[in-house]
Short mmCIF file of C-alpha atoms in Angstrom, two decimals:
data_model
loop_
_atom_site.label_atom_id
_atom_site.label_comp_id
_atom_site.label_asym_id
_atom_site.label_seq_id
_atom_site.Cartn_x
_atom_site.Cartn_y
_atom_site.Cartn_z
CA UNK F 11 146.56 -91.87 -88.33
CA UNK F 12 147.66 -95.63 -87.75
CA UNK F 13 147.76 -96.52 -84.23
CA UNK F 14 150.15 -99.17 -82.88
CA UNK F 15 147.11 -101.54 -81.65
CA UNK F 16 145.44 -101.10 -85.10
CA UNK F 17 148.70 -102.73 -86.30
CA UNK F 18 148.80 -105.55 -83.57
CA UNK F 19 145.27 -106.54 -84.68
CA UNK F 20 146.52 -106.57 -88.30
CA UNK F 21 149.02 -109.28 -87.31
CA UNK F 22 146.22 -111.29 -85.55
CA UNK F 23 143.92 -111.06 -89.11
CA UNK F 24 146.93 -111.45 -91.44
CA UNK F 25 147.73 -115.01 -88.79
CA UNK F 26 143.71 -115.91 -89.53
CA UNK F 27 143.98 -115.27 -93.65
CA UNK F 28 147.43 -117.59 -93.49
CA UNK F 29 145.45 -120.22 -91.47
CA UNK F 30 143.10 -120.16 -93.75
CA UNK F 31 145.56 -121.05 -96.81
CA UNK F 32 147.50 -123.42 -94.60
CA UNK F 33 144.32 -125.49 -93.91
CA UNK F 34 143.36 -125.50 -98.13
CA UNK F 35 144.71 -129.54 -98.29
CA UNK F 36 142.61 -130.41 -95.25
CA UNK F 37 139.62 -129.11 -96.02
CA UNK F 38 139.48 -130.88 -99.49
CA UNK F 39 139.57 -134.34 -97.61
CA UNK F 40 137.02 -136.19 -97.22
CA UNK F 41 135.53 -136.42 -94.04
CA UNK F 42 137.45 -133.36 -92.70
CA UNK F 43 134.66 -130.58 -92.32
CA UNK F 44 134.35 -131.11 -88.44
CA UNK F 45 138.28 -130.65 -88.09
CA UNK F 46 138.46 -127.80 -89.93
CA UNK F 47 135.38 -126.44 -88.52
CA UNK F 48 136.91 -126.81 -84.86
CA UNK F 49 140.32 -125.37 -86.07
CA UNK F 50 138.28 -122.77 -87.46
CA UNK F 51 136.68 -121.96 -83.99
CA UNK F 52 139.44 -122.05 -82.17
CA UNK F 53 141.48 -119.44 -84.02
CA UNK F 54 138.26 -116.64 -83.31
CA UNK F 55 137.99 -118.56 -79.97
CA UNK F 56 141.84 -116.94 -79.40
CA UNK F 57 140.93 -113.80 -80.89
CA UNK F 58 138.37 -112.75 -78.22
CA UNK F 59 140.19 -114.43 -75.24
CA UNK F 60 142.89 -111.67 -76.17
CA UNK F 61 141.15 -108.83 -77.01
CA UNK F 62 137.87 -109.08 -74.33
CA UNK F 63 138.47 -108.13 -70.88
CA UNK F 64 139.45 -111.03 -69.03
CA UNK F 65 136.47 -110.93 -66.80
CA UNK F 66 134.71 -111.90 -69.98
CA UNK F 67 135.14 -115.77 -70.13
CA UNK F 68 134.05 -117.66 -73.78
CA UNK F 69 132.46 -120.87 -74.32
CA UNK F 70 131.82 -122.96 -77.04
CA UNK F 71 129.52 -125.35 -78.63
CA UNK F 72 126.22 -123.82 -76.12
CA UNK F 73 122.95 -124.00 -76.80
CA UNK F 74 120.94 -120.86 -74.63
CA UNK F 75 118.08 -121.34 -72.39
CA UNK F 76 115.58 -119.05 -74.15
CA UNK F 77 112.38 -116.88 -72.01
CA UNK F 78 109.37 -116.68 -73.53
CA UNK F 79 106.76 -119.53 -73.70
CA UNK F 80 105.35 -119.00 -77.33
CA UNK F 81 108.84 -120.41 -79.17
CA UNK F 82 111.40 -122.90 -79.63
CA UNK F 83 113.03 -123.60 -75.61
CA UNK F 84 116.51 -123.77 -76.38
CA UNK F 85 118.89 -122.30 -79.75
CA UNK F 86 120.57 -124.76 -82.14
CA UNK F 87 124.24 -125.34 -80.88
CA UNK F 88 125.98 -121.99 -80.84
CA UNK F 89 129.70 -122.33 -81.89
CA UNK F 90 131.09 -119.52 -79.63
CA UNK F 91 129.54 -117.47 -76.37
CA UNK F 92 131.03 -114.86 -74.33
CA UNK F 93 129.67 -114.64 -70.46
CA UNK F 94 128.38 -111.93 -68.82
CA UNK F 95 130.99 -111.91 -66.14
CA UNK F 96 128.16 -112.05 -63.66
CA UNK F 97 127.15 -115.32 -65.20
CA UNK F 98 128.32 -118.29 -62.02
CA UNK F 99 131.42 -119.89 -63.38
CA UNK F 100 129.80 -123.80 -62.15
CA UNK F 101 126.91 -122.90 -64.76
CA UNK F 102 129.28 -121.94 -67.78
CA UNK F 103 130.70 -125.70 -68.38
CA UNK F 104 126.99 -127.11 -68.82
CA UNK F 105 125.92 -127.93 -72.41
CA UNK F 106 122.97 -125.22 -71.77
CA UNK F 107 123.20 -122.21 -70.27
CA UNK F 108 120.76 -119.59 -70.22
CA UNK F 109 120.99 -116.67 -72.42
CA UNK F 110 120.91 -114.02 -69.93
CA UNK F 111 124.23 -114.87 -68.87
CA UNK F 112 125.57 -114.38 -72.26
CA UNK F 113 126.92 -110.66 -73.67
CA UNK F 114 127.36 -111.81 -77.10
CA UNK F 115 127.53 -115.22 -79.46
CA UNK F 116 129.04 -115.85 -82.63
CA UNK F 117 128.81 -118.19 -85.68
CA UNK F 118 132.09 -119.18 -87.04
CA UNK F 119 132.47 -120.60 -90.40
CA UNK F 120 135.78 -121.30 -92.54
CA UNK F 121 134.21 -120.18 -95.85
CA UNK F 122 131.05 -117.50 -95.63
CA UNK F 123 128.40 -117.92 -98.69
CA UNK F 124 124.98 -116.82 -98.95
CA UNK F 125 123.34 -119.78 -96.64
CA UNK F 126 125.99 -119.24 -93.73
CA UNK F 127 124.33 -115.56 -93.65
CA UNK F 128 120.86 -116.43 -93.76
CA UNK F 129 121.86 -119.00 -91.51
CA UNK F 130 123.06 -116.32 -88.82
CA UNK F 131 120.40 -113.77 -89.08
CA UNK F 132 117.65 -116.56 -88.45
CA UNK F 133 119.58 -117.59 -85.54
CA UNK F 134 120.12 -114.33 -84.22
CA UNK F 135 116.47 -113.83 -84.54
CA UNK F 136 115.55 -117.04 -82.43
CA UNK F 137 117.69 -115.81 -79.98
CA UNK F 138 116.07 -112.32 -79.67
CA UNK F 139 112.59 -113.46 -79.95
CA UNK F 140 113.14 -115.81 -77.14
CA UNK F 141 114.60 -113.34 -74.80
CA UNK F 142 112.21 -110.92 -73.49
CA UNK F 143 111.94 -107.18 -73.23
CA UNK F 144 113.82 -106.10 -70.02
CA UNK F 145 112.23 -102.69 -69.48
CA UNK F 146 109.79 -100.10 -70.63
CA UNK F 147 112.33 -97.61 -72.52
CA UNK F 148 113.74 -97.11 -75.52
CA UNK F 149 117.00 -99.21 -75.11
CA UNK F 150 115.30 -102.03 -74.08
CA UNK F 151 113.10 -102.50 -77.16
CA UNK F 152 116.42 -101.53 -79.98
CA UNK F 153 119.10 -103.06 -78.11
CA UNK F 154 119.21 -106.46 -78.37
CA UNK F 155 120.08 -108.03 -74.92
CA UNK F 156 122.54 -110.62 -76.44
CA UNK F 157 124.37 -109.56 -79.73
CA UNK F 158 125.01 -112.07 -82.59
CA UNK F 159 127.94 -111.73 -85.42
CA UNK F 160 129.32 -114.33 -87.92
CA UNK F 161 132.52 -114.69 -88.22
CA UNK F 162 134.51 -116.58 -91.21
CA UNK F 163 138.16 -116.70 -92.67
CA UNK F 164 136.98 -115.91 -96.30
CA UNK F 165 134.22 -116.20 -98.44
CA UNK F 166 132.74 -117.96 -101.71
CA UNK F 167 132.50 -115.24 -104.56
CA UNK F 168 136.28 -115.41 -106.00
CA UNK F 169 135.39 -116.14 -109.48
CA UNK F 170 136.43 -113.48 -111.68
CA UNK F 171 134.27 -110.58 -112.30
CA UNK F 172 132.48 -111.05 -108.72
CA UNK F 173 131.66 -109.24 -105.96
CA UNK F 174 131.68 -109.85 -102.87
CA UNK F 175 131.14 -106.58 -101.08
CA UNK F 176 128.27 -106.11 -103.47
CA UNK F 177 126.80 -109.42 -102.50
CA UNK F 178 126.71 -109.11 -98.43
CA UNK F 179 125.38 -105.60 -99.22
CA UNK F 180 122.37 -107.06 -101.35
CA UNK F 181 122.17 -110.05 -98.79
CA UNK F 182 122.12 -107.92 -95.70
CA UNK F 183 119.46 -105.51 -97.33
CA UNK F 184 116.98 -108.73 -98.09
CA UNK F 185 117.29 -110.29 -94.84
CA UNK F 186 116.53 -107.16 -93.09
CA UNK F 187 113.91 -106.67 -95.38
CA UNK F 188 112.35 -110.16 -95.20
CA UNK F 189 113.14 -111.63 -92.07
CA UNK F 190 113.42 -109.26 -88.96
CA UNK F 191 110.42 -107.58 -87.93
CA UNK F 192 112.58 -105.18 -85.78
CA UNK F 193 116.08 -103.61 -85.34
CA UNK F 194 116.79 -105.83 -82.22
CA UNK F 195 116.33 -108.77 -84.13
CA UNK F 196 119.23 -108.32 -86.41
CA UNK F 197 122.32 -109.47 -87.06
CA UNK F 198 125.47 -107.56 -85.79
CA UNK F 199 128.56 -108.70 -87.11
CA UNK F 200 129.73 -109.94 -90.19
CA UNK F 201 133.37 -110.45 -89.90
CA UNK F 202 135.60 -112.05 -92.94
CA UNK F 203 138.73 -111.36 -92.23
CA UNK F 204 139.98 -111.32 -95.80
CA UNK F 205 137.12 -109.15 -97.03
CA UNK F 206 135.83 -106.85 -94.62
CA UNK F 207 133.69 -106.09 -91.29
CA UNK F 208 130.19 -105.37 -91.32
CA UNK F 209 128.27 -103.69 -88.11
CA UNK F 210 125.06 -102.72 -87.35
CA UNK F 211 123.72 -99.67 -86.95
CA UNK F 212 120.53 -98.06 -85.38
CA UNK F 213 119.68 -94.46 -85.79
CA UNK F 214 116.15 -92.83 -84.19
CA UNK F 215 115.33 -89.83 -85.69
CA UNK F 216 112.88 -87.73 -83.82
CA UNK F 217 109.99 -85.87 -84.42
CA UNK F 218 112.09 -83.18 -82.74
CA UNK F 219 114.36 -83.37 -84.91
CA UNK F 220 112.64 -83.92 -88.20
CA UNK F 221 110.59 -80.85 -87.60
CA UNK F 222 114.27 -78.96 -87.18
CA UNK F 223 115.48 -80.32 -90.24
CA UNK F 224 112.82 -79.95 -93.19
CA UNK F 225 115.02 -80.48 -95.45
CA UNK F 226 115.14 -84.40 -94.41
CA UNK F 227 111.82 -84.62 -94.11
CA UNK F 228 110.09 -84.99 -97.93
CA UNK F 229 113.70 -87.53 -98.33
CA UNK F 230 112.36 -89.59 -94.98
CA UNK F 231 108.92 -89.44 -96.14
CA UNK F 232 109.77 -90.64 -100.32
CA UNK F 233 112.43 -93.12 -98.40
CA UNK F 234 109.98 -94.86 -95.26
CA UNK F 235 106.55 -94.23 -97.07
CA UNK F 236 105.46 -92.52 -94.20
CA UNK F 237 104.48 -88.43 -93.60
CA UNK F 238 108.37 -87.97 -92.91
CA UNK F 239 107.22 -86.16 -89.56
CA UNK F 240 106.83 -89.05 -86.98
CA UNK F 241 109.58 -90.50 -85.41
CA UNK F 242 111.45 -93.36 -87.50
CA UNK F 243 114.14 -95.88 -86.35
CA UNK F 244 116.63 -96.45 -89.00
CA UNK F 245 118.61 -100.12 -88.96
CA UNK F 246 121.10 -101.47 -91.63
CA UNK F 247 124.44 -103.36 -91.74
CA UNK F 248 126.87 -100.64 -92.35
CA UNK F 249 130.66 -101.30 -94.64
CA UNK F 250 133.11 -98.29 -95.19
CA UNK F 251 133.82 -99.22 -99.17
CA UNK F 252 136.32 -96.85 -99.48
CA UNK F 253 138.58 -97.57 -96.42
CA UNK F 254 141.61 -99.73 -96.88
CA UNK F 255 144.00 -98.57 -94.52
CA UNK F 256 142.41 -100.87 -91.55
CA UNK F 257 142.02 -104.84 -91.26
CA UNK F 258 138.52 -106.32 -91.05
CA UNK F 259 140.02 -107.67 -87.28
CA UNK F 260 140.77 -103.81 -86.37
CA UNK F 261 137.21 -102.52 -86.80
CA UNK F 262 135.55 -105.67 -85.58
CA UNK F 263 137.32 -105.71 -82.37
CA UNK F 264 135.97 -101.57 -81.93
CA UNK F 265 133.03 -102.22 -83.11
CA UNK F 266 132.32 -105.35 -80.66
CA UNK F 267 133.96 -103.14 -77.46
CA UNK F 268 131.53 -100.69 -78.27
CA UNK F 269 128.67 -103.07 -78.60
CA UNK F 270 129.74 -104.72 -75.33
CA UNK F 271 129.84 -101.07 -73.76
CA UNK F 272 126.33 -100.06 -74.36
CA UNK F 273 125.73 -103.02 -71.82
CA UNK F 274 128.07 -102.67 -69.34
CA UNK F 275 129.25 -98.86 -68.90
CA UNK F 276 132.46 -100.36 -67.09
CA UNK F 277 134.04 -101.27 -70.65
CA UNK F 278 133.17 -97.75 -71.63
CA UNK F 279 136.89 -96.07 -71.51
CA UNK F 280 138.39 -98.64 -73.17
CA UNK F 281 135.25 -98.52 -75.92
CA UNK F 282 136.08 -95.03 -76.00
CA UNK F 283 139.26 -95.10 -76.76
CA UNK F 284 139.03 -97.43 -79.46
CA UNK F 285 136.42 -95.17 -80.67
CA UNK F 286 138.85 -92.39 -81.15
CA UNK F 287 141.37 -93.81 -82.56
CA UNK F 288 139.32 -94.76 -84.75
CA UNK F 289 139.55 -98.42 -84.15
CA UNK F 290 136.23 -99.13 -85.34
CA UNK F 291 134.98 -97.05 -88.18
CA UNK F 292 132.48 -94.33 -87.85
CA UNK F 293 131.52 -93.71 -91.51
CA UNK F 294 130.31 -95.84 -94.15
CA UNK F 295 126.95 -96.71 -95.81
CA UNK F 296 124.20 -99.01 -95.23
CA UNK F 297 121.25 -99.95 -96.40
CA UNK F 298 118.33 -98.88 -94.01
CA UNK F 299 115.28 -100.45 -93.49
CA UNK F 300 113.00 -98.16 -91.74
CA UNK F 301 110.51 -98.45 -88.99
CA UNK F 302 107.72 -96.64 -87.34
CA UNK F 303 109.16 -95.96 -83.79
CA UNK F 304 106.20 -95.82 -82.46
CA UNK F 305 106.01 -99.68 -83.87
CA UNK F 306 109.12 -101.42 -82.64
CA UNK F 307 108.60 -100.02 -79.32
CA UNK F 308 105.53 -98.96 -78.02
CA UNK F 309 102.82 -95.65 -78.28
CA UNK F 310 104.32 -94.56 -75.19
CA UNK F 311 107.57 -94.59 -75.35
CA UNK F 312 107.59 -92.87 -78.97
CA UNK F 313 105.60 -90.22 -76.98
CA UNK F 314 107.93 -89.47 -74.04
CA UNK F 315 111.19 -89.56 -76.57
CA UNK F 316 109.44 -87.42 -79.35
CA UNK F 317 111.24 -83.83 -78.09
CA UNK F 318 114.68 -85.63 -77.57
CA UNK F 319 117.56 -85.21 -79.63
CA UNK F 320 118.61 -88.27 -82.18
CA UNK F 321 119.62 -91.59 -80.64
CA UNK F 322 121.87 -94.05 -82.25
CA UNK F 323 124.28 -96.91 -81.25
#
């Protein structure tokens, strides 16, 4: 069923694609990369001022204040930042401001291609390895205290016979394979809003629950290279390939509300009910890169969660 909002948001991506086209001359001057860059910003800028609660002030062009003392001090210039709304209002105009105050950043970009991903998941990584763990459960270690996303108007791969699905798939599989060391580390969002919207997601399956389901196990075990019996963390970006009915701006705003929710349970009914209307989508594949839970958290915490139930978000 096609909700009224999900067609609202459809305007809002269709206005983004047109921009997009309208801003083709431009963007083959010379010299015009920073104007069409800031055009470009301002258009997702708009986007979350309308759809975040209002609480939920953005900023852009930050750099964060990072935590730990092994690593870089500060990020590289983020384009776009959303405050925690506890975050002091006198603080949120400085250049820097300190990542804790921040829910979630982006990287916009007028045209995505391979480098622009990279880019993002190296960034979000510098961000997450900078912030440190807040607490000594399960959440803490998976969730990533600040979530990252890039967002673009379109994409390179429109030369006949390619495919761009097919690329961010293979993309998002090798960076998650090569560069993140854990499922808090990666990226969150890709957004292109004339291609499609792809989220992360993060599944713990328990030793519980693999010793319920013996079927899965000899599938986890071939798939992780492990005994299939432990408990495993599963993390991938995930794409519905078959669903055409919704906008890339429909499922990213869902998606993001229940991202943001995880964090602060007061977005929760709102989350909720984007959730079932199926705002943001709930099926979908993804390529998984599995962990040891035991090894992205700690001994014991894998202990004290091993007779719970599965755990995703």
């Amino acid at each position: 069923m096609t909700h009224e909002h999900h067609q609202w948001l459809a305007d809002v991506n269709r206005s983004i694609v047109e921009s997009y086209e309208r801003d083709q001359e431009m963007a083959r001057q010379p010299g015009s990369t920073q104007r069409t860059g800031h055009r470009v910003e301002s258009r997702w800028d708009d986007v979350l001022r309308d759809w975040l609660p209002p609480q939920y002030e953005i900023g852009k062009q930050k750099y964060l204040l990072l935590e730990t003392d092994d690593g870089p001090t500060l990020t590289k210039e983020t384009d776009l930042v959303v405050f925690h709304p506890h975050y002091p209002e006198k603080l949120r105009v400085k250049e820097s401001v300190l990542a804790s105050g921040v829910a979630v950043a982006f990287s916009s970009r007028r045209t995505i291609g391979r480098e622009d991903i990279r880019e993002a998941y190296e960034d979000a990584i510098t961000l997450r390895r900078g912030m440190k763990i807040r607490e000594g459960t399960q959440q803490a270690y998976l969730v990533p205290p600040v979530f990252y996303g890039l967002l673009g108007e379109s994409h390179d791969w429109k030369a006949p016979g390619s495919t761009p699905k097919g690329n961010i798939k293979a993309m998002t599989e090798e960076f998650d394979r090569d560069l993140v060391n854990a499922p808090r580390e990666g990226l969150d969002f890709i957004c292109v809003a004339d291609l499609g919207i792809w989220g992360r997601v993060t599944t713990v399956l328990t030793e519980r629950f693999l010793s319920q389901n013996l079927n899965v196990t000899p599938l986890m075990a071939l798939a992780t290279g492990t005994s299939g019996k432990e408990s495993l963390v599963l993390s991938g970006m995930r794409h519905d390939y078959k669903q055409e009915n919704l906008s890339p701006l429909t499922n990213f705003i869902g998606l993001l509300w229940g991202k943001l929710a995880i964090n602060d349970l007061s977005l929760k009914p709102l989350a909720d009910g984007f959730r079932i209307t199926e705002t943001t989508g709930t099926t979908g594949s993804f390529g998984m890169r599995s962990y040891k839970l035991a090894d992205v958290t700690t001994a014991q915490i894998a202990s004290q969660y091993r007779n719970s139930g599965p755990w995703y978000y």
